[in-house]
mmCIF file of C-alpha atoms and ligand atoms in Angstrom:
data_model
loop_
_atom_site.group_PDB
_atom_site.id
_atom_site.type_symbol
_atom_site.label_atom_id
_atom_site.label_comp_id
_atom_site.label_asym_id
_atom_site.label_seq_id
_atom_site.Cartn_x
_atom_site.Cartn_y
_atom_site.Cartn_z
ATOM 1 C CA UNK A 1 0.043 0.022 -0.062
ATOM 2 C CA UNK A 2 1.447 3.480 -1.078
ATOM 3 C CA UNK A 3 0.826 6.007 1.514
ATOM 4 C CA UNK A 4 -0.203 9.430 0.435
ATOM 5 C CA UNK A 5 1.664 12.074 2.619
ATOM 6 C CA UNK A 6 0.955 15.730 2.951
ATOM 7 C CA UNK A 7 3.302 18.435 4.649
ATOM 8 C CA UNK A 8 2.212 21.549 6.267
ATOM 9 C CA UNK A 9 4.931 24.247 6.546
ATOM 10 C CA UNK A 10 7.554 24.470 3.710
ATOM 11 C CA UNK A 11 10.776 25.916 5.460
ATOM 12 C CA UNK A 12 13.899 23.919 6.456
ATOM 13 C CA UNK A 13 12.316 21.075 8.165
ATOM 14 C CA UNK A 14 9.156 20.694 6.131
ATOM 15 C CA UNK A 15 11.537 20.242 3.047
ATOM 16 C CA UNK A 16 13.936 17.970 5.094
ATOM 17 C CA UNK A 17 11.141 15.606 6.079
ATOM 18 C CA UNK A 18 9.708 15.475 2.411
ATOM 19 C CA UNK A 19 13.081 14.613 0.906
ATOM 20 C CA UNK A 20 13.622 11.695 3.512
ATOM 21 C CA UNK A 21 9.911 10.475 3.007
ATOM 22 C CA UNK A 22 10.168 10.415 -0.647
ATOM 23 C CA UNK A 23 13.021 8.107 -0.740
ATOM 24 C CA UNK A 24 11.108 5.458 1.552
ATOM 25 C CA UNK A 25 9.389 2.450 -0.165
ATOM 26 C CA UNK A 26 5.608 2.781 -0.436
ATOM 27 C CA UNK A 27 5.352 6.681 0.175
ATOM 28 C CA UNK A 28 4.067 9.172 -2.100
ATOM 29 C CA UNK A 29 4.623 13.061 -1.477
ATOM 30 C CA UNK A 30 1.147 14.066 -2.446
ATOM 31 C CA UNK A 31 0.613 17.676 -1.004
ATOM 32 C CA UNK A 32 2.237 20.741 0.415
ATOM 33 C CA UNK A 33 0.644 23.551 2.448
ATOM 34 C CA UNK A 34 2.490 26.845 2.854
ATOM 35 C CA UNK A 35 1.529 30.480 3.770
ATOM 36 C CA UNK A 36 1.193 31.132 -0.050
ATOM 37 C CA UNK A 37 0.160 29.107 -3.005
ATOM 38 C CA UNK A 38 3.344 30.095 -4.776
ATOM 39 C CA UNK A 39 5.521 28.714 -1.844
ATOM 40 C CA UNK A 40 3.363 25.535 -1.662
ATOM 41 C CA UNK A 41 3.901 25.048 -5.423
ATOM 42 C CA UNK A 42 7.484 25.606 -5.115
ATOM 43 C CA UNK A 43 7.756 22.890 -2.390
ATOM 44 C CA UNK A 44 5.713 20.382 -4.532
ATOM 45 C CA UNK A 45 7.834 20.997 -7.762
ATOM 46 C CA UNK A 46 10.480 18.333 -7.022
ATOM 47 C CA UNK A 47 7.923 15.478 -6.486
ATOM 48 C CA UNK A 48 6.079 14.273 -9.604
ATOM 49 C CA UNK A 49 2.460 13.734 -8.027
ATOM 50 C CA UNK A 50 2.568 16.495 -5.422
ATOM 51 C CA UNK A 51 0.333 19.697 -5.448
ATOM 52 C CA UNK A 52 0.491 22.976 -3.517
ATOM 53 C CA UNK A 53 -2.209 24.530 -1.481
ATOM 54 C CA UNK A 54 -2.641 27.698 0.531
ATOM 55 C CA UNK A 55 -4.521 26.263 3.368
ATOM 56 C CA UNK A 56 -5.215 22.799 5.158
ATOM 57 C CA UNK A 57 -8.829 22.487 4.323
ATOM 58 C CA UNK A 58 -8.313 22.944 0.686
ATOM 59 C CA UNK A 59 -5.475 20.250 0.758
ATOM 60 C CA UNK A 60 -7.703 17.891 2.695
ATOM 61 C CA UNK A 61 -10.751 18.417 0.402
ATOM 62 C CA UNK A 62 -8.679 17.823 -2.658
ATOM 63 C CA UNK A 63 -6.478 14.879 -1.727
ATOM 64 C CA UNK A 64 -7.245 11.684 0.186
ATOM 65 C CA UNK A 65 -4.143 11.614 2.573
ATOM 66 C CA UNK A 66 -2.959 8.773 4.832
ATOM 67 C CA UNK A 67 -0.921 11.042 7.214
ATOM 68 C CA UNK A 68 0.242 14.598 7.412
ATOM 69 C CA UNK A 69 3.628 16.098 8.794
ATOM 70 C CA UNK A 70 3.207 19.413 10.604
ATOM 71 C CA UNK A 71 6.317 21.446 10.344
ATOM 72 C CA UNK A 72 5.330 24.952 11.173
ATOM 73 C CA UNK A 73 6.927 27.428 13.656
ATOM 74 C CA UNK A 74 5.816 27.026 17.334
ATOM 75 C CA UNK A 75 3.421 29.981 17.267
ATOM 76 C CA UNK A 76 1.222 28.522 14.415
ATOM 77 C CA UNK A 77 -0.178 25.415 16.093
ATOM 78 C CA UNK A 78 -3.885 24.959 16.915
ATOM 79 C CA UNK A 79 -6.161 25.285 13.904
ATOM 80 C CA UNK A 80 -4.088 22.650 11.789
ATOM 81 C CA UNK A 81 -4.283 20.033 14.441
ATOM 82 C CA UNK A 82 -7.810 20.549 15.206
ATOM 83 C CA UNK A 83 -8.639 20.215 11.409
ATOM 84 C CA UNK A 84 -6.733 16.905 11.161
ATOM 85 C CA UNK A 85 -8.289 15.512 14.315
ATOM 86 C CA UNK A 86 -11.703 16.376 12.928
ATOM 87 C CA UNK A 87 -10.834 14.531 9.680
ATOM 88 C CA UNK A 88 -9.270 11.571 11.671
ATOM 89 C CA UNK A 89 -5.915 12.090 9.704
ATOM 90 C CA UNK A 90 -2.861 10.810 11.655
ATOM 91 C CA UNK A 91 -0.162 13.458 12.123
ATOM 92 C CA UNK A 92 3.658 13.760 12.988
ATOM 93 C CA UNK A 93 4.129 17.149 14.500
ATOM 94 C CA UNK A 94 7.548 18.565 14.882
ATOM 95 C CA UNK A 95 8.484 19.681 18.329
ATOM 96 C CA UNK A 96 7.658 21.865 20.124
ATOM 97 C CA UNK A 97 3.984 21.581 20.435
ATOM 98 C CA UNK A 98 3.272 25.346 20.843
ATOM 99 C CA UNK A 99 4.707 28.525 22.419
ATOM 100 C CA UNK A 100 2.547 27.926 25.743
ATOM 101 C CA UNK A 101 0.659 24.924 27.425
ATOM 102 C CA UNK A 102 -2.933 26.019 26.819
ATOM 103 C CA UNK A 103 -3.166 25.507 23.117
ATOM 104 C CA UNK A 104 -1.225 22.071 23.121
ATOM 105 C CA UNK A 105 -3.265 20.891 26.225
ATOM 106 C CA UNK A 106 -6.553 21.589 24.318
ATOM 107 C CA UNK A 107 -5.264 19.625 21.170
ATOM 108 C CA UNK A 108 -4.038 16.912 23.553
ATOM 109 C CA UNK A 109 -7.576 16.594 24.796
ATOM 110 C CA UNK A 110 -8.979 16.331 21.272
ATOM 111 C CA UNK A 111 -6.323 13.906 20.204
ATOM 112 C CA UNK A 112 -6.994 11.622 23.377
ATOM 113 C CA UNK A 113 -10.770 11.657 22.642
ATOM 114 C CA UNK A 114 -10.420 10.697 18.997
ATOM 115 C CA UNK A 115 -7.873 8.009 19.490
ATOM 116 C CA UNK A 116 -5.729 9.279 16.493
ATOM 117 C CA UNK A 117 -2.227 7.995 15.887
ATOM 118 C CA UNK A 118 0.252 10.926 16.631
ATOM 119 C CA UNK A 119 3.913 11.242 16.900
ATOM 120 C CA UNK A 120 6.091 14.148 17.836
ATOM 121 C CA UNK A 121 9.559 14.902 16.346
ATOM 122 C CA UNK A 122 11.683 14.228 19.458
ATOM 123 C CA UNK A 123 14.263 12.359 17.305
ATOM 124 C CA UNK A 124 16.797 12.129 20.165
ATOM 125 C CA UNK A 125 14.740 9.245 21.451
ATOM 126 C CA UNK A 126 15.269 7.386 18.245
ATOM 127 C CA UNK A 127 19.104 7.556 18.578
ATOM 128 C CA UNK A 128 20.727 4.099 18.990
ATOM 129 C CA UNK A 129 22.706 5.632 21.722
ATOM 130 C CA UNK A 130 19.410 6.377 23.689
ATOM 131 C CA UNK A 131 18.628 2.781 23.237
ATOM 132 C CA UNK A 132 22.134 1.789 24.662
ATOM 133 C CA UNK A 133 21.810 4.284 27.536
ATOM 134 C CA UNK A 134 18.400 2.881 28.541
ATOM 135 C CA UNK A 135 20.001 -0.701 28.530
ATOM 136 C CA UNK A 136 23.056 0.591 30.598
ATOM 137 C CA UNK A 137 20.754 2.408 33.017
ATOM 138 C CA UNK A 138 18.926 -0.781 34.006
ATOM 139 C CA UNK A 139 22.052 -2.052 35.769
ATOM 140 C CA UNK A 140 23.100 1.343 37.314
ATOM 141 C CA UNK A 141 21.752 3.761 39.700
ATOM 142 C CA UNK A 142 21.576 7.226 38.238
ATOM 143 C CA UNK A 143 22.313 10.075 40.738
ATOM 144 C CA UNK A 144 22.099 13.240 38.685
ATOM 145 C CA UNK A 145 22.361 14.715 35.203
ATOM 146 C CA UNK A 146 23.850 17.829 33.451
ATOM 147 C CA UNK A 147 22.458 18.797 30.100
ATOM 148 C CA UNK A 148 23.211 21.651 27.657
ATOM 149 C CA UNK A 149 22.263 23.182 24.379
ATOM 150 C CA UNK A 150 25.043 25.741 23.507
ATOM 151 C CA UNK A 151 24.943 27.360 20.120
ATOM 152 C CA UNK A 152 24.009 30.112 17.870
ATOM 153 C CA UNK A 153 20.716 31.853 17.102
ATOM 154 C CA UNK A 154 18.694 30.403 14.313
ATOM 155 C CA UNK A 155 18.380 33.097 11.496
ATOM 156 C CA UNK A 156 14.500 32.918 11.126
ATOM 157 C CA UNK A 157 12.618 35.883 12.534
ATOM 158 C CA UNK A 158 9.955 34.113 14.618
ATOM 159 C CA UNK A 159 12.722 32.413 16.727
ATOM 160 C CA UNK A 160 13.757 35.710 18.220
ATOM 161 C CA UNK A 161 10.343 36.579 19.730
ATOM 162 C CA UNK A 162 8.794 34.817 22.681
ATOM 163 C CA UNK A 163 5.372 34.744 21.101
ATOM 164 C CA UNK A 164 7.002 33.249 18.039
ATOM 165 C CA UNK A 165 9.120 30.552 19.363
ATOM 166 C CA UNK A 166 8.643 30.345 23.297
ATOM 167 C CA UNK A 167 12.355 31.042 23.832
ATOM 168 C CA UNK A 168 15.255 28.628 23.603
ATOM 169 C CA UNK A 169 14.153 26.192 26.312
ATOM 170 C CA UNK A 170 10.690 25.819 24.637
ATOM 171 C CA UNK A 171 11.944 25.672 21.224
ATOM 172 C CA UNK A 172 15.429 23.947 21.350
ATOM 173 C CA UNK A 173 16.416 22.899 24.632
ATOM 174 C CA UNK A 174 13.220 20.854 24.787
ATOM 175 C CA UNK A 175 15.110 18.101 23.066
ATOM 176 C CA UNK A 176 17.328 17.623 25.970
ATOM 177 C CA UNK A 177 14.496 17.908 28.583
ATOM 178 C CA UNK A 178 12.642 15.355 26.599
ATOM 179 C CA UNK A 179 15.722 12.965 26.698
ATOM 180 C CA UNK A 180 16.039 13.529 30.448
ATOM 181 C CA UNK A 181 12.336 12.580 30.979
ATOM 182 C CA UNK A 182 12.812 9.561 28.547
ATOM 183 C CA UNK A 183 15.951 8.067 30.331
ATOM 184 C CA UNK A 184 15.316 9.120 33.864
ATOM 185 C CA UNK A 185 11.527 9.580 34.348
ATOM 186 C CA UNK A 186 9.236 12.387 35.319
ATOM 187 C CA UNK A 187 10.057 15.836 36.440
ATOM 188 C CA UNK A 188 8.311 17.231 39.466
ATOM 189 C CA UNK A 189 9.762 20.676 39.991
ATOM 190 C CA UNK A 190 11.519 23.217 37.930
ATOM 191 C CA UNK A 191 13.472 26.264 38.920
ATOM 192 C CA UNK A 192 15.139 28.631 36.102
ATOM 193 C CA UNK A 193 17.135 31.751 35.701
ATOM 194 C CA UNK A 194 17.524 33.419 32.283
ATOM 195 C CA UNK A 195 19.407 36.409 31.147
ATOM 196 C CA UNK A 196 20.270 38.650 28.176
ATOM 197 C CA UNK A 197 24.020 39.022 27.690
ATOM 198 C CA UNK A 198 24.891 39.343 24.172
ATOM 199 C CA UNK A 199 22.391 39.019 21.289
ATOM 200 C CA UNK A 200 19.805 41.874 22.013
ATOM 201 C CA UNK A 201 22.826 44.313 21.695
ATOM 202 C CA UNK A 202 24.104 42.585 18.780
ATOM 203 C CA UNK A 203 21.315 41.887 16.245
ATOM 204 C CA UNK A 204 17.962 43.509 15.498
ATOM 205 C CA UNK A 205 14.599 42.047 16.781
ATOM 206 C CA UNK A 206 16.125 39.742 19.572
ATOM 207 C CA UNK A 207 13.478 39.596 22.404
ATOM 208 C CA UNK A 208 14.560 35.981 23.628
ATOM 209 C CA UNK A 209 16.760 35.503 26.614
ATOM 210 C CA UNK A 210 20.113 34.355 25.166
ATOM 211 C CA UNK A 211 21.363 32.475 28.297
ATOM 212 C CA UNK A 212 19.571 30.330 30.788
ATOM 213 C CA UNK A 213 19.974 27.542 33.392
ATOM 214 C CA UNK A 214 17.234 25.261 34.869
ATOM 215 C CA UNK A 215 17.409 22.954 37.932
ATOM 216 C CA UNK A 216 14.918 19.871 37.877
ATOM 217 C CA UNK A 217 13.763 17.653 40.409
ATOM 218 C CA UNK A 218 12.589 14.161 39.441
ATOM 219 C CA UNK A 219 10.155 11.732 40.894
ATOM 220 C CA UNK A 220 13.052 9.275 41.337
ATOM 221 C CA UNK A 221 15.102 11.538 43.419
ATOM 222 C CA UNK A 222 17.497 12.403 40.520
ATOM 223 C CA UNK A 223 18.331 16.055 40.434
ATOM 224 C CA UNK A 224 19.464 17.568 37.146
ATOM 225 C CA UNK A 225 20.487 20.794 35.606
ATOM 226 C CA UNK A 226 20.268 21.892 32.024
ATOM 227 C CA UNK A 227 21.797 25.154 30.554
ATOM 228 C CA UNK A 228 21.432 26.867 27.326
ATOM 229 C CA UNK A 229 22.724 29.654 25.219
ATOM 230 C CA UNK A 230 22.135 30.971 21.756
ATOM 231 C CA UNK A 231 24.813 33.505 21.844
ATOM 232 C CA UNK A 232 27.722 31.453 20.963
ATOM 233 C CA UNK A 233 28.011 30.933 17.322
ATOM 234 C CA UNK A 234 31.094 28.932 17.473
ATOM 235 C CA UNK A 235 29.653 26.511 20.006
ATOM 236 C CA UNK A 236 26.861 24.161 18.946
ATOM 237 C CA UNK A 237 27.028 21.487 21.347
ATOM 238 C CA UNK A 238 23.918 19.808 22.926
ATOM 239 C CA UNK A 239 23.794 16.695 25.019
ATOM 240 C CA UNK A 240 23.059 14.988 28.353
ATOM 241 C CA UNK A 241 25.630 13.601 30.852
ATOM 242 C CA UNK A 242 24.225 11.141 33.401
ATOM 243 C CA UNK A 243 26.319 10.471 36.488
ATOM 244 C CA UNK A 244 25.531 6.976 37.885
ATOM 245 C CA UNK A 245 27.101 4.737 40.634
ATOM 246 C CA UNK A 246 28.910 3.019 37.838
ATOM 247 C CA UNK A 247 30.310 5.816 35.841
ATOM 248 C CA UNK A 248 29.112 8.555 33.381
ATOM 249 C CA UNK A 249 27.074 8.194 30.347
ATOM 250 C CA UNK A 250 27.686 11.226 27.977
ATOM 251 C CA UNK A 251 25.047 11.439 25.246
ATOM 252 C CA UNK A 252 25.191 13.648 22.433
ATOM 253 C CA UNK A 253 24.060 13.906 18.555
ATOM 254 C CA UNK A 254 27.036 11.687 17.671
ATOM 255 C CA UNK A 255 26.377 8.753 20.022
ATOM 256 C CA UNK A 256 27.213 7.749 23.485
ATOM 257 C CA UNK A 257 30.414 7.583 25.516
ATOM 258 C CA UNK A 258 30.265 5.215 28.545
ATOM 259 C CA UNK A 259 33.085 6.217 31.062
ATOM 260 C CA UNK A 260 33.850 3.922 33.947
ATOM 261 C CA UNK A 261 36.960 4.507 36.132
ATOM 262 C CA UNK A 262 39.608 2.992 33.857
ATOM 263 C CA UNK A 263 37.395 2.260 30.841
ATOM 264 C CA UNK A 264 35.834 4.466 28.073
ATOM 265 C CA UNK A 265 33.448 2.892 25.553
ATOM 266 C CA UNK A 266 32.165 4.855 22.523
ATOM 267 C CA UNK A 267 28.902 3.948 20.803
ATOM 268 C CA UNK A 268 28.544 5.887 17.652
ATOM 269 C CA UNK A 269 24.988 6.298 16.149
ATOM 270 C CA UNK A 270 24.940 4.441 12.683
ATOM 271 C CA UNK A 271 21.286 4.933 11.767
ATOM 272 C CA UNK A 272 19.669 8.242 11.014
ATOM 273 C CA UNK A 273 17.177 8.879 14.091
ATOM 274 C CA UNK A 274 14.780 10.871 11.650
ATOM 275 C CA UNK A 275 14.502 7.657 9.474
ATOM 276 C CA UNK A 276 13.762 5.581 12.330
ATOM 277 C CA UNK A 277 11.203 8.127 13.788
ATOM 278 C CA UNK A 278 9.682 8.091 10.088
ATOM 279 C CA UNK A 279 9.554 4.247 9.965
ATOM 280 C CA UNK A 280 7.940 3.983 13.486
ATOM 281 C CA UNK A 281 5.243 6.473 12.554
ATOM 282 C CA UNK A 282 4.471 5.015 9.009
ATOM 283 C CA UNK A 283 4.431 1.576 10.382
ATOM 284 C CA UNK A 284 1.718 2.751 12.769
ATOM 285 C CA UNK A 285 -0.176 4.491 9.990
ATOM 286 C CA UNK A 286 -0.084 1.268 7.857
ATOM 287 C CA UNK A 287 -0.845 -1.386 10.570
ATOM 288 C CA UNK A 288 -2.283 0.439 13.588
ATOM 289 C CA UNK A 289 0.450 -0.886 15.684
ATOM 290 C CA UNK A 290 1.742 2.194 17.749
ATOM 291 C CA UNK A 291 4.254 0.424 19.652
ATOM 292 C CA UNK A 292 7.357 1.633 17.910
ATOM 293 C CA UNK A 293 6.259 5.528 18.229
ATOM 294 C CA UNK A 294 8.658 6.900 20.906
ATOM 295 C CA UNK A 295 6.859 10.211 21.526
ATOM 296 C CA UNK A 296 3.132 10.599 21.327
ATOM 297 C CA UNK A 297 1.333 13.826 21.610
ATOM 298 C CA UNK A 298 0.222 12.926 25.162
ATOM 299 C CA UNK A 299 3.722 12.189 26.119
ATOM 300 C CA UNK A 300 5.339 15.327 24.373
ATOM 301 C CA UNK A 301 2.710 17.375 26.344
ATOM 302 C CA UNK A 302 4.600 16.691 29.528
ATOM 303 C CA UNK A 303 7.771 17.756 28.113
ATOM 304 C CA UNK A 304 6.044 20.966 26.946
ATOM 305 C CA UNK A 305 4.695 21.543 30.371
ATOM 306 C CA UNK A 306 8.337 21.544 31.793
ATOM 307 C CA UNK A 307 9.705 23.914 29.286
ATOM 308 C CA UNK A 308 6.863 26.329 29.802
ATOM 309 C CA UNK A 309 7.254 25.954 33.659
ATOM 310 C CA UNK A 310 10.870 26.900 33.209
ATOM 311 C CA UNK A 311 9.857 30.121 31.449
ATOM 312 C CA UNK A 312 7.270 30.774 34.316
ATOM 313 C CA UNK A 313 9.965 30.175 36.795
ATOM 314 C CA UNK A 314 12.453 32.499 35.134
ATOM 315 C CA UNK A 315 9.839 35.206 35.226
ATOM 316 C CA UNK A 316 8.631 34.795 38.720
ATOM 317 C CA UNK A 317 11.872 33.918 40.346
ATOM 318 C CA UNK A 318 10.046 30.986 42.032
ATOM 319 C CA UNK A 319 10.108 27.151 41.718
ATOM 320 C CA UNK A 320 7.294 25.580 39.757
ATOM 321 C CA UNK A 321 5.908 22.243 40.925
ATOM 322 C CA UNK A 322 4.606 19.847 38.209
ATOM 323 C CA UNK A 323 2.343 18.687 36.833
ATOM 324 C CA UNK A 324 0.375 21.904 37.115
ATOM 325 C CA UNK A 325 -2.251 21.632 34.448
ATOM 326 C CA UNK A 326 -3.535 18.060 35.026
HETATM 327 N N1 NAD B 401 13.262 17.840 15.321
HETATM 328 C C1 NAD B 401 14.416 18.640 14.934
HETATM 329 O O1 NAD B 401 15.467 18.317 14.946
HETATM 330 C C2 NAD B 401 14.001 19.934 14.218
HETATM 331 C C3 NAD B 401 14.932 20.815 13.548
HETATM 332 C C4 NAD B 401 14.550 22.077 12.873
HETATM 333 C C5 NAD B 401 13.281 22.472 13.084
HETATM 334 N N2 NAD B 401 12.468 21.727 13.920
HETATM 335 C C6 NAD B 401 11.058 22.180 14.181
HETATM 336 O O2 NAD B 401 10.279 22.366 12.986
HETATM 337 C C7 NAD B 401 9.420 23.432 12.977
HETATM 338 C C8 NAD B 401 9.750 24.373 11.676
HETATM 339 O O3 NAD B 401 11.045 24.760 11.846
HETATM 340 P P1 NAD B 401 11.822 25.337 10.498
HETATM 341 O O4 NAD B 401 13.251 25.357 10.749
HETATM 342 O O5 NAD B 401 11.311 24.466 9.264
HETATM 343 O O6 NAD B 401 11.242 26.750 10.231
HETATM 344 P P2 NAD B 401 11.242 27.604 9.131
HETATM 345 O O7 NAD B 401 10.936 29.009 9.487
HETATM 346 O O8 NAD B 401 12.420 27.246 8.124
HETATM 347 O O9 NAD B 401 9.846 26.943 8.226
HETATM 348 C C9 NAD B 401 8.613 27.288 8.752
HETATM 349 C C10 NAD B 401 7.677 27.445 7.529
HETATM 350 O O10 NAD B 401 6.329 27.419 7.960
HETATM 351 C C11 NAD B 401 5.483 28.319 7.345
HETATM 352 N N3 NAD B 401 4.331 28.553 8.096
HETATM 353 C C12 NAD B 401 4.017 29.443 9.115
HETATM 354 N N4 NAD B 401 2.765 29.322 9.592
HETATM 355 C C13 NAD B 401 2.204 28.378 8.680
HETATM 356 C C14 NAD B 401 0.909 27.921 8.618
HETATM 357 N N5 NAD B 401 -0.191 28.321 9.583
HETATM 358 N N6 NAD B 401 0.535 27.059 7.749
HETATM 359 C C15 NAD B 401 1.505 26.639 6.827
HETATM 360 N N7 NAD B 401 2.776 27.087 6.830
HETATM 361 C C16 NAD B 401 3.123 27.896 7.726
HETATM 362 C C17 NAD B 401 6.354 29.465 7.401
HETATM 363 O O11 NAD B 401 6.113 30.253 6.297
HETATM 364 C C18 NAD B 401 7.764 28.662 6.999
HETATM 365 O O12 NAD B 401 8.005 28.564 5.544
HETATM 366 C C19 NAD B 401 9.712 24.168 14.293
HETATM 367 O O13 NAD B 401 8.819 23.791 15.148
HETATM 368 C C20 NAD B 401 11.114 23.661 14.643
HETATM 369 O O14 NAD B 401 11.295 23.596 16.113
HETATM 370 C C21 NAD B 401 12.754 20.418 14.399
#
């Protein structure tokens, strides 16, 4: 069975997903939605059978789709998901789920009531090194974790505004917060401090903090801290180090380094985690078996809640206990 796929949002990541999907067996790129018909047509052009649309309902009226990829900026969520839920079309939505918790929580309720298949683009969960870390943690006691996302500021305008992206913790560092949850369990409290040191004085239109650090208490008793900056153009490192009773597990994009007193073992990711994420989602769409999906809408809602709570804490100066919306 050939799956007919639509993509909403034709920027960097919408195009990246489309290219990967088009190379998969039994997948046809059928439709693209952008903020103008011209942009949508341009995105559709490389794919023989694809058409461009200016809005989601036009696309769904015209083409019978099996699944849709949502690759819009964080501020643009809400109506898109509601339309897909209404028409019972499974979707993979890129992280983060939104800029706040209210819109994603309402979508989450509708998704749950519909029983729709969903997947969220927390691709770190699909790294082979995340599997290895999970396996190693079964025989070790995790004590604490230190994570980071240190890099430059993405060029797109929406990223620089809180109402556009939600800021770095919500938009980017969410991957590390999600990995923390995936490997070490639920977060029960967060306290954060943010600042503006470099970017607002250097580039126009920057309203998001460019440094931040957050402390997390986990239900297990683990304590973690995650820091981020988007002011270091030469940096670009992201990862999570887990300190255990039997050494340190250092996870990054590349893979995992397992350090015990006199032994250092490196596991390099061989497979593309985005490809594994696509395979898991499309397998679910084809068969109804969702067991390979590692981040559903309901699960990602917990990560969203934590990063939004970090923003609230940085604003109020007070710790936030979780979950606060359930
Ligand atoms: N998982 C990852 O590793 C990863 C990496 C990069 C981006 N992302 C996520 O993907 C999403 C998109 O990021 P990007 O880098 O492609 O941004 P981008 O700015 O390059 O592209 C977003 C596109 O969406 C369009 N858009 C905005 N509102 C829309 C709407 N209502 N309907 C249709 N299109 C709309 C914009 O015009 C733009 O073309 C973000 O949430 C980002 O966090 C995830």
